[in-house]
Amino acid sequence: MLLKKSWFSFRWRTPDESDDDTSEGSRSPEERLTEEEWQAINKLLSYQPDETLASHSGKDMPNMILFMVTVSVDQAAARIVDINHTEILCCKFEQLQVSTKSKHQSTYCDVSCRFYGLYAPEGSLAQSVSSEQKANALAASFVYHPVGENVDQRLSATISPCHVTVLMESRDRFLDFVKRSNAVSPTVALETATALQMPIEKVTRRAQEQFQMVLEEQSRFALDIDLDAPKVRIPIRTKGSSKCDSHFLLDLGHFTLQTKDTQHDKQKKNMYSRFFITGRDIAAFFTDCGSDCQIRTLESPDSDNHAPVTLETVDNFYSLIDRCGMAPLVDQIRVPHPSYLSMRISIQVPNLRVHFSPSRFQRLMKLLNIFYGTLETVGQPAVDNFQAERAPWSPADLLHGC
């Protein structure tokens, strides 16, 4: 007899056995199953697969991965080639990985890229630079409903610096390629531009709608962006010469973007979302081509006691803006209201030192001449022929350290 009823309970009988229980008692102890054996059989026959899942619904359920998708690309490259098979631009990246996984209540999406670069026949136009602190060019993570955190959504990203070189020959070749493409087939060019514009506008509009929806629903979200901004180098050459005279270098520094709980009054806290931005090591300067005129001149130590570079410490160095920082504060309204501003921005710059002199003016005019063409007009000499020595400034105009 079964000691515990189950969905598959039965008696071990033969057709000749009667329904009374007297036959059970006539069996020898060796022929009868023990109570433990009947319990094991009932447990086996009553097994339901959902019970295993239900058993993990407690402590282990939040950490259980329901599904995971990972896409990895070791290397990839794309080139733009004209009708003469001349390379215009080449873009490549290495070790791109995108992974998505879903848990009981959370969704995770991670993106990482080891290296990316943009090249032209004249040389590198842009490429990421890794370091010991940031091994990847891009590492981003988005979590929807993170477990154990007092937020609904969390986005964190780390971006390594990108060294950008502005080569006018490459720019002119690309613009010429676009103009020739429009001249050969303006209809195809228009259709291609329209086909590209529509998805971009759709994605942009969708992103704006999602961001506004998050604000209107007053969802709690956290941002933590660590960005090493691009470092830009522009070679300056004398007109008609292929030799580089000097470089203009613009270091956009390092920025962080974070959201924090503020102590504002309840009305303002409900009306606006506050974003804290901090920037440091922003600088702009000229350097003459010499033993070391590469873009790595822009790099600065990570130490907090970094001393700004001065004219007394570096030869052929002409600073326009000494290394400085800023602290922008952005308030974005959650729900549009006619009585409140949609966005409020305040910027604090603790210390800003700007340098100006005849030599800097000469180099600055050459830089403008690169983008806007020759500044020579009637009665005005060309910038390339301007010499600071022919028009010296008085000592009163040259304030040392300004």
PDB file of N, CA and C in Angstrom, residues 7 51 74 203 257:
ATOM      1  N   TRP A   7       0.082  11.623  -7.724  1.00  0.00           N
ATOM      2  CA  TRP A   7      -0.669  11.586  -8.991  1.00  0.00           C
ATOM      3  C   TRP A   7      -0.476  10.265  -9.719  1.00  0.00           C
ATOM      4  N   GLU A  51       9.333  22.868  -9.916  1.00  0.00           N
ATOM      5  CA  GLU A  51       9.723  22.924  -8.515  1.00  0.00           C
ATOM      6  C   GLU A  51      11.176  23.353  -8.354  1.00  0.00           C
ATOM      7  N   ASP A  74      36.716  40.674 -33.674  1.00  0.00           N
ATOM      8  CA  ASP A  74      38.134  40.849 -33.370  1.00  0.00           C
ATOM      9  C   ASP A  74      38.708  42.062 -34.091  1.00  0.00           C
ATOM     10  N   VAL A 203      16.392  57.705 -34.981  1.00  0.00           N
ATOM     11  CA  VAL A 203      17.089  57.280 -33.766  1.00  0.00           C
ATOM     12  C   VAL A 203      17.245  58.446 -32.799  1.00  0.00           C
ATOM     13  N   LEU A 257      30.886  63.209 -15.665  1.00  0.00           N
ATOM     14  CA  LEU A 257      29.464  63.560 -15.593  1.00  0.00           C
ATOM     15  C   LEU A 257      28.799  62.603 -14.619  1.00  0.00           C
TER      16      LEU A 257
END
